[in-house]
Amino acid sequence: KKSGDGARERGQAQEKLAKRVDAEGKLRHTMGKVHGSLARAGKVRGQTPKVEKQEKKKVPKGRAYKRLLYNRRFVNVVVGFGKKRGPNSNPT
């Protein structure tokens, strides 16, 4: 590398920076790119069939809800073999 190369590279970097600085000396953000085309936005959601919500029984509030959680976590535990499964896992 020659001794003048560093000065030239610094000059080019300062020119690029000068293009991004506005009149008040603040840095302007250059526009970013979008991943993928926006024409396909919402494609999967539009394809899925609409399923109506099911009626569910009322969830208890307050003390009763805490009681339900306690029973679910500590009273009705089934001790089995293997890895512990999460609360939302379904039997396979």
Short mmCIF file of N, CA, C and O in Angstrom, two decimals:
data_model
loop_
_atom_site.label_atom_id
_atom_site.label_comp_id
_atom_site.label_asym_id
_atom_site.label_seq_id
_atom_site.Cartn_x
_atom_site.Cartn_y
_atom_site.Cartn_z
N LYS A 1 0.84 -1.18 0.00
CA LYS A 1 0.00 0.00 0.00
C LYS A 1 0.88 1.24 0.00
O LYS A 1 1.85 1.32 0.73
N LYS A 2 0.49 2.22 -0.79
CA LYS A 2 1.26 3.46 -0.86
C LYS A 2 0.84 4.40 0.26
O LYS A 2 -0.23 4.27 0.84
N SER A 3 1.68 5.39 0.53
CA SER A 3 1.40 6.31 1.62
C SER A 3 0.22 7.21 1.29
O SER A 3 -0.50 7.66 2.18
N GLY A 4 -0.05 7.50 0.03
CA GLY A 4 -1.14 8.38 -0.35
C GLY A 4 -2.50 7.70 -0.35
O GLY A 4 -3.53 8.36 -0.43
N ASP A 5 -2.52 6.37 -0.32
CA ASP A 5 -3.79 5.63 -0.39
C ASP A 5 -4.68 5.92 0.81
O ASP A 5 -5.90 6.05 0.66
N GLY A 6 -4.11 6.02 2.00
CA GLY A 6 -4.89 6.27 3.20
C GLY A 6 -5.60 7.61 3.14
O GLY A 6 -6.76 7.74 3.52
N ALA A 7 -4.90 8.61 2.63
CA ALA A 7 -5.50 9.95 2.53
C ALA A 7 -6.63 9.94 1.51
O ALA A 7 -7.68 10.56 1.72
N ARG A 8 -6.46 9.21 0.40
CA ARG A 8 -7.49 9.14 -0.62
C ARG A 8 -8.74 8.44 -0.07
O ARG A 8 -9.86 8.89 -0.28
N GLU A 9 -8.53 7.32 0.68
CA GLU A 9 -9.66 6.59 1.26
C GLU A 9 -10.39 7.45 2.28
O GLU A 9 -11.62 7.44 2.34
N ARG A 10 -9.64 8.21 3.09
CA ARG A 10 -10.28 9.10 4.06
C ARG A 10 -11.11 10.16 3.34
O ARG A 10 -12.20 10.51 3.75
N GLY A 11 -10.56 10.67 2.23
CA GLY A 11 -11.27 11.69 1.45
C GLY A 11 -12.57 11.14 0.88
O GLY A 11 -13.61 11.81 0.90
N GLN A 12 -12.54 9.89 0.39
CA GLN A 12 -13.75 9.27 -0.16
C GLN A 12 -14.78 9.03 0.94
O GLN A 12 -15.97 9.25 0.73
N ALA A 13 -14.32 8.62 2.10
CA ALA A 13 -15.22 8.39 3.22
C ALA A 13 -15.88 9.70 3.66
O ALA A 13 -17.07 9.74 3.97
N GLN A 14 -15.09 10.80 3.66
CA GLN A 14 -15.64 12.09 4.05
C GLN A 14 -16.65 12.59 3.02
O GLN A 14 -17.66 13.20 3.36
N GLU A 15 -16.43 12.28 1.73
CA GLU A 15 -17.38 12.68 0.69
C GLU A 15 -18.71 11.95 0.89
O GLU A 15 -19.78 12.54 0.77
N LYS A 16 -18.63 10.64 1.19
CA LYS A 16 -19.85 9.87 1.42
C LYS A 16 -20.60 10.41 2.62
O LYS A 16 -21.83 10.51 2.62
N LEU A 17 -19.87 10.77 3.66
CA LEU A 17 -20.48 11.30 4.87
C LEU A 17 -21.11 12.66 4.59
O LEU A 17 -22.19 12.96 5.08
N ALA A 18 -20.45 13.47 3.76
CA ALA A 18 -20.96 14.80 3.44
C ALA A 18 -22.30 14.71 2.70
O ALA A 18 -23.16 15.57 2.86
N LYS A 19 -22.50 13.66 1.92
CA LYS A 19 -23.76 13.48 1.20
C LYS A 19 -24.91 13.18 2.17
O LYS A 19 -26.05 13.46 1.88
N ARG A 20 -24.59 12.60 3.33
CA ARG A 20 -25.63 12.22 4.30
C ARG A 20 -25.86 13.29 5.36
O ARG A 20 -26.71 13.12 6.21
N VAL A 21 -25.11 14.41 5.30
CA VAL A 21 -25.25 15.46 6.30
C VAL A 21 -26.09 16.57 5.71
O VAL A 21 -25.85 17.02 4.59
N ASP A 22 -27.12 17.04 6.44
CA ASP A 22 -27.96 18.12 5.92
C ASP A 22 -27.35 19.48 6.22
O ASP A 22 -26.23 19.58 6.72
N ALA A 23 -28.09 20.56 5.97
CA ALA A 23 -27.57 21.91 6.10
C ALA A 23 -27.20 22.26 7.54
O ALA A 23 -26.29 23.04 7.78
N GLU A 24 -27.90 21.66 8.52
CA GLU A 24 -27.61 21.98 9.92
C GLU A 24 -26.50 21.13 10.51
O GLU A 24 -26.17 21.24 11.67
N GLY A 25 -25.94 20.24 9.70
CA GLY A 25 -24.84 19.41 10.18
C GLY A 25 -25.31 18.13 10.84
O GLY A 25 -24.51 17.39 11.42
N LYS A 26 -26.62 17.83 10.78
CA LYS A 26 -27.13 16.59 11.36
C LYS A 26 -27.10 15.49 10.32
O LYS A 26 -27.26 15.75 9.12
N LEU A 27 -26.90 14.26 10.78
CA LEU A 27 -26.88 13.12 9.86
C LEU A 27 -28.28 12.80 9.39
O LEU A 27 -29.21 12.67 10.19
N ARG A 28 -28.46 12.70 8.07
CA ARG A 28 -29.73 12.26 7.50
C ARG A 28 -29.68 10.76 7.38
O ARG A 28 -28.66 10.18 7.03
N HIS A 29 -30.80 10.10 7.65
CA HIS A 29 -30.84 8.64 7.49
C HIS A 29 -31.11 8.32 6.03
O HIS A 29 -32.01 8.88 5.42
N THR A 30 -30.30 7.43 5.50
CA THR A 30 -30.55 7.00 4.13
C THR A 30 -31.65 5.97 4.16
O THR A 30 -31.81 5.23 5.14
N MET A 31 -32.43 5.91 3.12
CA MET A 31 -33.58 5.01 3.08
C MET A 31 -33.11 3.56 3.09
O MET A 31 -32.21 3.19 2.34
N GLY A 32 -33.72 2.74 3.92
CA GLY A 32 -33.37 1.34 4.00
C GLY A 32 -34.15 0.52 3.00
O GLY A 32 -35.08 1.00 2.37
N LYS A 33 -33.76 -0.70 2.84
CA LYS A 33 -34.42 -1.59 1.89
C LYS A 33 -35.45 -2.43 2.62
O LYS A 33 -35.30 -2.77 3.79
N VAL A 34 -36.51 -2.81 1.91
CA VAL A 34 -37.55 -3.68 2.47
C VAL A 34 -37.23 -5.10 2.03
O VAL A 34 -36.86 -5.33 0.88
N HIS A 35 -37.40 -6.04 2.93
CA HIS A 35 -37.13 -7.44 2.59
C HIS A 35 -38.32 -8.00 1.84
O HIS A 35 -39.41 -8.15 2.41
N GLY A 36 -38.15 -8.31 0.58
CA GLY A 36 -39.22 -8.86 -0.22
C GLY A 36 -40.14 -7.77 -0.75
O GLY A 36 -40.11 -6.64 -0.31
N SER A 37 -40.97 -8.13 -1.72
CA SER A 37 -41.84 -7.12 -2.31
C SER A 37 -43.11 -6.99 -1.48
O SER A 37 -43.61 -7.96 -0.91
N LEU A 38 -43.64 -5.78 -1.41
CA LEU A 38 -44.84 -5.52 -0.61
C LEU A 38 -46.10 -6.03 -1.29
O LEU A 38 -47.17 -6.03 -0.69
N ALA A 39 -45.99 -6.45 -2.55
CA ALA A 39 -47.15 -6.98 -3.25
C ALA A 39 -47.62 -8.29 -2.63
O ALA A 39 -48.79 -8.64 -2.72
N ARG A 40 -46.71 -9.01 -2.00
CA ARG A 40 -47.07 -10.31 -1.41
C ARG A 40 -47.39 -10.21 0.07
O ARG A 40 -47.54 -11.22 0.74
N ALA A 41 -47.50 -9.00 0.59
CA ALA A 41 -47.75 -8.84 2.03
C ALA A 41 -49.13 -9.38 2.38
O ALA A 41 -50.11 -9.09 1.70
N GLY A 42 -49.22 -10.18 3.43
CA GLY A 42 -50.50 -10.72 3.88
C GLY A 42 -50.98 -11.90 3.06
O GLY A 42 -52.16 -12.25 3.13
N LYS A 43 -50.11 -12.51 2.29
CA LYS A 43 -50.51 -13.62 1.40
C LYS A 43 -51.03 -14.81 2.19
O LYS A 43 -52.11 -15.33 1.88
N VAL A 44 -50.31 -15.24 3.20
CA VAL A 44 -50.69 -16.45 3.93
C VAL A 44 -51.98 -16.23 4.72
O VAL A 44 -52.87 -17.07 4.71
N ARG A 45 -52.10 -15.07 5.35
CA ARG A 45 -53.31 -14.80 6.14
C ARG A 45 -54.54 -14.76 5.24
O ARG A 45 -55.62 -15.20 5.62
N GLY A 46 -54.37 -14.24 4.04
CA GLY A 46 -55.49 -14.19 3.10
C GLY A 46 -55.89 -15.57 2.61
O GLY A 46 -57.04 -15.79 2.25
N GLN A 47 -54.97 -16.51 2.58
CA GLN A 47 -55.25 -17.85 2.08
C GLN A 47 -55.92 -18.75 3.11
O GLN A 47 -56.62 -19.68 2.76
N THR A 48 -55.71 -18.46 4.40
CA THR A 48 -56.23 -19.37 5.42
C THR A 48 -57.73 -19.20 5.56
O THR A 48 -58.25 -18.09 5.54
N PRO A 49 -58.46 -20.31 5.70
CA PRO A 49 -59.91 -20.22 5.83
C PRO A 49 -60.31 -19.62 7.17
O PRO A 49 -59.65 -19.84 8.19
N LYS A 50 -61.39 -18.87 7.17
CA LYS A 50 -61.89 -18.22 8.39
C LYS A 50 -62.57 -19.26 9.25
O LYS A 50 -63.44 -19.99 8.79
N VAL A 51 -62.17 -19.33 10.50
CA VAL A 51 -62.79 -20.26 11.46
C VAL A 51 -63.41 -19.41 12.56
O VAL A 51 -62.73 -18.60 13.19
N GLU A 52 -64.69 -19.59 12.79
CA GLU A 52 -65.39 -18.82 13.82
C GLU A 52 -64.91 -19.23 15.21
O GLU A 52 -64.56 -20.40 15.44
N LYS A 53 -64.92 -18.29 16.15
CA LYS A 53 -64.50 -18.59 17.52
C LYS A 53 -65.54 -19.49 18.18
O LYS A 53 -66.74 -19.33 17.98
N GLN A 54 -65.03 -20.43 19.00
CA GLN A 54 -65.93 -21.34 19.71
C GLN A 54 -66.35 -20.71 21.03
O GLN A 54 -65.63 -19.89 21.60
N GLU A 55 -67.51 -21.12 21.49
CA GLU A 55 -67.96 -20.65 22.80
C GLU A 55 -67.23 -21.44 23.88
O GLU A 55 -67.17 -22.65 23.82
N LYS A 56 -66.69 -20.72 24.85
CA LYS A 56 -65.96 -21.36 25.94
C LYS A 56 -66.61 -20.99 27.25
O LYS A 56 -67.32 -19.99 27.34
N LYS A 57 -66.36 -21.82 28.27
CA LYS A 57 -66.93 -21.48 29.57
C LYS A 57 -66.18 -20.31 30.20
O LYS A 57 -65.01 -20.06 29.87
N LYS A 58 -66.85 -19.60 31.08
CA LYS A 58 -66.31 -18.39 31.69
C LYS A 58 -65.09 -18.73 32.57
O LYS A 58 -65.10 -19.68 33.33
N VAL A 59 -64.04 -17.92 32.44
CA VAL A 59 -62.83 -18.10 33.25
C VAL A 59 -63.06 -17.41 34.59
O VAL A 59 -63.49 -16.25 34.62
N PRO A 60 -62.81 -18.09 35.72
CA PRO A 60 -63.00 -17.45 37.02
C PRO A 60 -62.05 -16.27 37.22
O PRO A 60 -60.97 -16.22 36.65
N LYS A 61 -62.48 -15.32 38.03
CA LYS A 61 -61.70 -14.10 38.27
C LYS A 61 -61.18 -14.09 39.72
O LYS A 61 -61.75 -14.72 40.59
N GLY A 62 -60.10 -13.35 39.93
CA GLY A 62 -59.62 -13.08 41.29
C GLY A 62 -59.15 -14.31 42.04
O GLY A 62 -58.35 -15.11 41.55
N ARG A 63 -59.70 -14.48 43.26
CA ARG A 63 -59.30 -15.57 44.14
C ARG A 63 -59.57 -16.93 43.51
O ARG A 63 -58.75 -17.86 43.60
N ALA A 64 -60.69 -17.05 42.82
CA ALA A 64 -61.05 -18.33 42.21
C ALA A 64 -60.07 -18.72 41.11
O ALA A 64 -59.74 -19.90 40.95
N TYR A 65 -59.58 -17.73 40.38
CA TYR A 65 -58.61 -18.01 39.33
C TYR A 65 -57.29 -18.47 39.93
O TYR A 65 -56.65 -19.40 39.43
N LYS A 66 -56.87 -17.82 41.04
CA LYS A 66 -55.64 -18.24 41.72
C LYS A 66 -55.78 -19.67 42.24
O LYS A 66 -54.83 -20.45 42.19
N ARG A 67 -56.96 -20.01 42.73
CA ARG A 67 -57.22 -21.36 43.21
C ARG A 67 -57.10 -22.37 42.06
O ARG A 67 -56.51 -23.44 42.21
N LEU A 68 -57.65 -22.01 40.90
CA LEU A 68 -57.57 -22.87 39.72
C LEU A 68 -56.11 -23.10 39.32
O LEU A 68 -55.70 -24.22 39.02
N LEU A 69 -55.29 -22.02 39.33
CA LEU A 69 -53.88 -22.15 38.98
C LEU A 69 -53.14 -23.05 39.97
O LEU A 69 -52.33 -23.90 39.56
N TYR A 70 -53.43 -22.88 41.26
CA TYR A 70 -52.77 -23.70 42.28
C TYR A 70 -53.10 -25.17 42.06
O TYR A 70 -52.21 -26.03 42.08
N ASN A 71 -54.38 -25.45 41.83
CA ASN A 71 -54.79 -26.85 41.61
C ASN A 71 -54.16 -27.42 40.35
O ASN A 71 -53.73 -28.57 40.32
N ARG A 72 -54.10 -26.61 39.31
CA ARG A 72 -53.53 -27.07 38.05
C ARG A 72 -52.03 -27.38 38.19
O ARG A 72 -51.53 -28.36 37.66
N ARG A 73 -51.32 -26.53 38.94
CA ARG A 73 -49.86 -26.67 39.01
C ARG A 73 -49.38 -27.64 40.07
O ARG A 73 -48.35 -28.29 39.88
N PHE A 74 -50.07 -27.71 41.21
CA PHE A 74 -49.53 -28.47 42.33
C PHE A 74 -50.37 -29.65 42.78
O PHE A 74 -49.85 -30.60 43.34
N VAL A 75 -51.67 -29.63 42.57
CA VAL A 75 -52.53 -30.69 43.10
C VAL A 75 -52.73 -31.80 42.09
O VAL A 75 -52.56 -32.97 42.39
N ASN A 76 -53.06 -31.45 40.86
CA ASN A 76 -53.39 -32.45 39.85
C ASN A 76 -52.20 -32.89 39.02
O ASN A 76 -52.36 -33.30 37.88
N VAL A 77 -50.99 -32.79 39.57
CA VAL A 77 -49.81 -33.16 38.77
C VAL A 77 -49.73 -34.67 38.61
O VAL A 77 -49.92 -35.42 39.56
N VAL A 78 -49.46 -35.08 37.37
CA VAL A 78 -49.30 -36.50 37.08
C VAL A 78 -47.81 -36.75 36.94
O VAL A 78 -47.16 -36.19 36.05
N VAL A 79 -47.25 -37.58 37.83
CA VAL A 79 -45.82 -37.87 37.78
C VAL A 79 -45.62 -39.02 36.82
O VAL A 79 -46.08 -40.14 37.05
N GLY A 80 -44.97 -38.69 35.70
CA GLY A 80 -44.71 -39.72 34.69
C GLY A 80 -43.23 -39.78 34.40
O GLY A 80 -42.42 -39.08 35.01
N PHE A 81 -42.86 -40.64 33.46
CA PHE A 81 -41.45 -40.73 33.09
C PHE A 81 -41.20 -39.82 31.89
O PHE A 81 -42.12 -39.44 31.18
N GLY A 82 -39.95 -39.47 31.72
CA GLY A 82 -39.59 -38.64 30.58
C GLY A 82 -39.56 -37.17 30.93
O GLY A 82 -39.68 -36.76 32.09
N LYS A 83 -39.42 -36.36 29.89
CA LYS A 83 -39.29 -34.93 30.04
C LYS A 83 -40.63 -34.30 30.42
O LYS A 83 -41.68 -34.72 29.95
N LYS A 84 -40.58 -33.27 31.30
CA LYS A 84 -41.80 -32.56 31.69
C LYS A 84 -42.33 -31.78 30.50
O LYS A 84 -41.58 -31.12 29.79
N ARG A 85 -43.64 -31.85 30.27
CA ARG A 85 -44.25 -31.18 29.13
C ARG A 85 -44.88 -29.88 29.56
O ARG A 85 -45.27 -29.72 30.71
N GLY A 86 -44.98 -28.95 28.65
CA GLY A 86 -45.55 -27.64 28.93
C GLY A 86 -47.06 -27.68 29.11
O GLY A 86 -47.71 -28.67 28.81
N PRO A 87 -47.65 -26.59 29.59
CA PRO A 87 -49.08 -26.55 29.85
C PRO A 87 -49.94 -26.57 28.59
O PRO A 87 -51.12 -26.85 28.65
N ASN A 88 -49.35 -26.27 27.43
CA ASN A 88 -50.14 -26.20 26.20
C ASN A 88 -49.86 -27.37 25.27
O ASN A 88 -50.28 -27.37 24.12
N SER A 89 -49.13 -28.39 25.75
CA SER A 89 -48.80 -29.52 24.88
C SER A 89 -49.94 -30.52 24.89
O SER A 89 -50.57 -30.79 25.91
N ASN A 90 -50.20 -31.07 23.74
CA ASN A 90 -51.27 -32.06 23.59
C ASN A 90 -50.67 -33.44 23.51
O ASN A 90 -49.58 -33.64 22.98
N PRO A 91 -51.37 -34.46 24.02
CA PRO A 91 -50.85 -35.83 23.92
C PRO A 91 -50.78 -36.28 22.46
O PRO A 91 -51.69 -35.98 21.68
N THR A 92 -49.69 -36.95 22.12
CA THR A 92 -49.53 -37.36 20.72
C THR A 92 -49.97 -38.79 20.50
O THR A 92 -50.09 -39.57 21.38
#
